[in-house]
């Protein structure tokens, strides 16, 4: 589902955020990406949905899209196969819960009847079917993140990238979000989650990739968080 070979990302200021990075993530896996601030983990996940372009590499393929050759006009097609959940939710403040999720389908030209059916399905999955007419500023942080997840999965992506999805949430809400991500993974979606949350990584075990100084320094099945304090 995701394959990188000798991928490098160097920024214009001279910083090399990812250096000679190679990894394979199979369809249906759940992978945590951990590492200290500035280690390159955010760049690593941004490369997967083409928020950042690789400087060099032999291979960078996500859901059968070649991200070393992809043209800017084709990036929206990639984003149909790769959903993204952010730490700060990125909801549209003047749209309701329903409209925020429906928007992701509207922009790719889905029919209104199909949109209504699918939006209600995903809002039911995330437990917010009763909040369809509510605006983001009337929601708790956990509810906002669940809307963000609903929007990210409404087009049935093959891969879900979660970049610090629990970073702004309290421990109980964070655990609810994790259970939801686990449920989505259980339905066959590949999940890659960048996180600083030791409690979650240690209690809900999945494969762990640890990145430091732009390199993968640990790749462990059902690993622990284990960063040096």
GROMACS .gro file of C-alpha atoms in nm:
model
  229
    1UNK     CA    1   0.000   0.000   0.000
    2UNK     CA    2   0.289   0.237   0.084
    3UNK     CA    3   0.645   0.188  -0.040
    4UNK     CA    4   0.943   0.418  -0.006
    5UNK     CA    5   1.295   0.345  -0.130
    6UNK     CA    6   1.588   0.578  -0.055
    7UNK     CA    7   1.359   0.880  -0.018
    8UNK     CA    8   1.519   1.217   0.064
    9UNK     CA    9   1.351   1.547   0.154
   10UNK     CA   10   1.571   1.853   0.175
   11UNK     CA   11   1.419   2.195   0.240
   12UNK     CA   12   1.534   2.516   0.073
   13UNK     CA   13   1.695   2.633   0.399
   14UNK     CA   14   1.936   2.338   0.376
   15UNK     CA   15   1.765   2.119   0.638
   16UNK     CA   16   1.744   1.754   0.541
   17UNK     CA   17   1.427   1.629   0.714
   18UNK     CA   18   1.423   1.278   0.564
   19UNK     CA   19   1.740   1.103   0.452
   20UNK     CA   20   1.766   0.780   0.249
   21UNK     CA   21   1.443   0.648   0.400
   22UNK     CA   22   1.307   0.307   0.294
   23UNK     CA   23   0.993   0.139   0.431
   24UNK     CA   24   0.703  -0.079   0.321
   25UNK     CA   25   0.358  -0.066   0.480
   26UNK     CA   26   0.116  -0.337   0.373
   27UNK     CA   27  -0.255  -0.295   0.303
   28UNK     CA   28  -0.458  -0.310   0.625
   29UNK     CA   29  -0.171  -0.233   0.863
   30UNK     CA   30  -0.192   0.015   1.151
   31UNK     CA   31   0.142   0.190   1.200
   32UNK     CA   32   0.247   0.443   1.463
   33UNK     CA   33   0.519   0.692   1.366
   34UNK     CA   34   0.705   0.823   1.671
   35UNK     CA   35   1.009   1.043   1.724
   36UNK     CA   36   1.123   1.359   1.902
   37UNK     CA   37   1.023   1.703   1.776
   38UNK     CA   38   1.224   1.789   1.466
   39UNK     CA   39   1.301   1.422   1.394
   40UNK     CA   40   1.136   1.427   1.050
   41UNK     CA   41   0.819   1.232   1.132
   42UNK     CA   42   0.581   1.507   1.019
   43UNK     CA   43   0.770   1.540   0.690
   44UNK     CA   44   0.756   1.161   0.654
   45UNK     CA   45   0.375   1.155   0.678
   46UNK     CA   46   0.333   1.470   0.464
   47UNK     CA   47   0.524   1.298   0.184
   48UNK     CA   48   0.253   1.028   0.180
   49UNK     CA   49  -0.027   1.267   0.085
   50UNK     CA   50   0.193   1.498  -0.124
   51UNK     CA   51   0.179   1.794   0.113
   52UNK     CA   52   0.557   1.780   0.065
   53UNK     CA   53   0.746   1.671  -0.247
   54UNK     CA   54   1.040   1.434  -0.216
   55UNK     CA   55   1.373   1.583  -0.325
   56UNK     CA   56   1.502   1.244  -0.441
   57UNK     CA   57   1.429   0.875  -0.417
   58UNK     CA   58   1.409   0.546  -0.608
   59UNK     CA   59   1.043   0.488  -0.519
   60UNK     CA   60   0.759   0.665  -0.337
   61UNK     CA   61   0.430   0.492  -0.402
   62UNK     CA   62   0.105   0.529  -0.206
   63UNK     CA   63  -0.212   0.340  -0.301
   64UNK     CA   64  -0.061   0.278  -0.649
   65UNK     CA   65   0.008   0.650  -0.706
   66UNK     CA   66   0.369   0.728  -0.803
   67UNK     CA   67   0.444   1.037  -0.593
   68UNK     CA   68   0.784   1.093  -0.754
   69UNK     CA   69   0.618   1.152  -1.091
   70UNK     CA   70   0.268   1.273  -1.002
   71UNK     CA   71   0.163   1.604  -1.159
   72UNK     CA   72  -0.001   1.875  -0.949
   73UNK     CA   73  -0.328   1.838  -1.140
   74UNK     CA   74  -0.342   1.469  -1.041
   75UNK     CA   75  -0.295   1.527  -0.665
   76UNK     CA   76  -0.677   1.549  -0.608
   77UNK     CA   77  -0.703   1.190  -0.738
   78UNK     CA   78  -0.442   1.082  -0.482
   79UNK     CA   79  -0.643   1.255  -0.207
   80UNK     CA   80  -0.946   1.038  -0.293
   81UNK     CA   81  -0.740   0.735  -0.194
   82UNK     CA   82  -0.564   0.900   0.103
   83UNK     CA   83  -0.767   1.060   0.383
   84UNK     CA   84  -0.594   1.294   0.630
   85UNK     CA   85  -0.680   1.381   0.991
   86UNK     CA   86  -0.503   1.677   1.153
   87UNK     CA   87  -0.429   1.779   1.512
   88UNK     CA   88  -0.623   2.106   1.472
   89UNK     CA   89  -0.926   1.947   1.294
   90UNK     CA   90  -0.933   2.201   1.002
   91UNK     CA   91  -1.314   2.212   0.990
   92UNK     CA   92  -1.497   2.483   0.796
   93UNK     CA   93  -1.646   2.707   1.071
   94UNK     CA   94  -1.947   2.831   0.874
   95UNK     CA   95  -2.059   2.484   0.766
   96UNK     CA   96  -2.257   2.238   0.979
   97UNK     CA   97  -2.127   1.894   1.074
   98UNK     CA   98  -2.320   1.746   0.780
   99UNK     CA   99  -2.192   2.011   0.537
  100UNK     CA  100  -1.830   1.968   0.649
  101UNK     CA  101  -1.840   1.596   0.571
  102UNK     CA  102  -2.052   1.630   0.256
  103UNK     CA  103  -1.811   1.889   0.115
  104UNK     CA  104  -1.544   1.621   0.064
  105UNK     CA  105  -1.783   1.435  -0.165
  106UNK     CA  106  -1.920   1.744  -0.339
  107UNK     CA  107  -1.576   1.854  -0.459
  108UNK     CA  108  -1.530   1.527  -0.647
  109UNK     CA  109  -1.873   1.550  -0.809
  110UNK     CA  110  -2.075   1.284  -0.626
  111UNK     CA  111  -2.455   1.289  -0.667
  112UNK     CA  112  -2.667   1.443  -0.386
  113UNK     CA  113  -2.848   1.117  -0.306
  114UNK     CA  114  -2.519   0.926  -0.281
  115UNK     CA  115  -2.373   1.205  -0.065
  116UNK     CA  116  -2.663   1.200   0.179
  117UNK     CA  117  -2.650   0.821   0.223
  118UNK     CA  118  -2.274   0.804   0.272
  119UNK     CA  119  -2.248   1.110   0.500
  120UNK     CA  120  -2.511   0.966   0.734
  121UNK     CA  121  -2.328   0.630   0.733
  122UNK     CA  122  -1.997   0.782   0.843
  123UNK     CA  123  -2.159   1.015   1.098
  124UNK     CA  124  -2.326   0.708   1.246
  125UNK     CA  125  -1.987   0.531   1.256
  126UNK     CA  126  -1.827   0.820   1.447
  127UNK     CA  127  -2.129   0.859   1.677
  128UNK     CA  128  -2.244   1.202   1.558
  129UNK     CA  129  -2.557   1.128   1.359
  130UNK     CA  130  -2.753   1.340   1.609
  131UNK     CA  131  -2.532   1.647   1.547
  132UNK     CA  132  -2.582   1.695   1.172
  133UNK     CA  133  -2.710   2.055   1.199
  134UNK     CA  134  -2.458   2.169   1.462
  135UNK     CA  135  -2.168   2.404   1.379
  136UNK     CA  136  -1.805   2.330   1.480
  137UNK     CA  137  -1.795   2.598   1.753
  138UNK     CA  138  -2.080   2.415   1.928
  139UNK     CA  139  -1.881   2.091   1.952
  140UNK     CA  140  -1.625   1.962   2.202
  141UNK     CA  141  -1.270   1.899   2.080
  142UNK     CA  142  -1.335   1.525   2.067
  143UNK     CA  143  -1.649   1.577   1.861
  144UNK     CA  144  -1.462   1.808   1.623
  145UNK     CA  145  -1.197   1.541   1.572
  146UNK     CA  146  -1.465   1.280   1.504
  147UNK     CA  147  -1.614   1.508   1.236
  148UNK     CA  148  -1.263   1.546   1.092
  149UNK     CA  149  -1.228   1.166   1.082
  150UNK     CA  150  -1.572   1.129   0.918
  151UNK     CA  151  -1.469   1.378   0.650
  152UNK     CA  152  -1.139   1.193   0.595
  153UNK     CA  153  -1.307   0.855   0.541
  154UNK     CA  154  -1.628   0.960   0.361
  155UNK     CA  155  -1.477   0.883   0.018
  156UNK     CA  156  -1.364   0.539   0.141
  157UNK     CA  157  -0.988   0.599   0.114
  158UNK     CA  158  -0.744   0.310   0.106
  159UNK     CA  159  -0.507   0.492   0.344
  160UNK     CA  160  -0.583   0.716   0.643
  161UNK     CA  161  -0.301   0.945   0.760
  162UNK     CA  162  -0.350   1.080   1.113
  163UNK     CA  163  -0.100   1.353   1.206
  164UNK     CA  164  -0.107   1.391   1.588
  165UNK     CA  165  -0.486   1.333   1.596
  166UNK     CA  166  -0.501   1.330   1.977
  167UNK     CA  167  -0.257   1.617   2.032
  168UNK     CA  168  -0.525   1.866   2.145
  169UNK     CA  169  -0.742   1.621   2.338
  170UNK     CA  170  -0.764   1.501   2.698
  171UNK     CA  171  -0.666   1.137   2.778
  172UNK     CA  172  -1.021   0.993   2.785
  173UNK     CA  173  -1.118   1.161   2.458
  174UNK     CA  174  -0.787   1.054   2.303
  175UNK     CA  175  -0.869   0.692   2.386
  176UNK     CA  176  -1.215   0.728   2.225
  177UNK     CA  177  -1.052   0.861   1.907
  178UNK     CA  178  -0.806   0.571   1.908
  179UNK     CA  179  -1.085   0.316   1.939
  180UNK     CA  180  -1.254   0.481   1.641
  181UNK     CA  181  -0.933   0.468   1.434
  182UNK     CA  182  -0.894   0.102   1.532
  183UNK     CA  183  -1.250   0.032   1.413
  184UNK     CA  184  -1.177   0.201   1.078
  185UNK     CA  185  -0.857  -0.004   1.047
  186UNK     CA  186  -1.059  -0.318   1.126
  187UNK     CA  187  -1.273  -0.244   0.820
  188UNK     CA  188  -0.962  -0.271   0.601
  189UNK     CA  189  -0.826   0.086   0.585
  190UNK     CA  190  -0.449   0.122   0.622
  191UNK     CA  191  -0.379   0.368   0.906
  192UNK     CA  192  -0.054   0.561   0.959
  193UNK     CA  193  -0.055   0.775   1.273
  194UNK     CA  194   0.217   1.019   1.381
  195UNK     CA  195   0.197   1.063   1.758
  196UNK     CA  196   0.368   1.176   2.079
  197UNK     CA  197   0.114   0.988   2.291
  198UNK     CA  198   0.307   0.724   2.487
  199UNK     CA  199  -0.002   0.597   2.672
  200UNK     CA  200  -0.187   0.516   2.350
  201UNK     CA  201   0.111   0.352   2.179
  202UNK     CA  202   0.184   0.138   2.485
  203UNK     CA  203  -0.178   0.036   2.553
  204UNK     CA  204  -0.311  -0.019   2.198
  205UNK     CA  205  -0.030  -0.211   2.033
  206UNK     CA  206   0.052  -0.180   1.666
  207UNK     CA  207   0.365  -0.164   1.453
  208UNK     CA  208   0.594   0.124   1.557
  209UNK     CA  209   0.829   0.318   1.328
  210UNK     CA  210   1.064   0.542   1.521
  211UNK     CA  211   1.224   0.826   1.325
  212UNK     CA  212   1.524   1.023   1.446
  213UNK     CA  213   1.729   1.271   1.244
  214UNK     CA  214   1.537   1.178   0.929
  215UNK     CA  215   1.610   0.806   0.956
  216UNK     CA  216   1.402   0.508   1.069
  217UNK     CA  217   1.593   0.389   1.376
  218UNK     CA  218   1.339   0.129   1.488
  219UNK     CA  219   1.069  -0.077   1.313
  220UNK     CA  220   0.894  -0.305   1.559
  221UNK     CA  221   0.575  -0.512   1.537
  222UNK     CA  222   0.346  -0.438   1.833
  223UNK     CA  223   0.616  -0.211   1.974
  224UNK     CA  224   0.618   0.030   2.267
  225UNK     CA  225   0.676   0.404   2.257
  226UNK     CA  226   1.020   0.374   2.425
  227UNK     CA  227   1.171   0.715   2.340
  228UNK     CA  228   1.450   0.832   2.570
  229UNK     CA  229   1.327   1.104   2.802
   0.00000   0.00000   0.00000
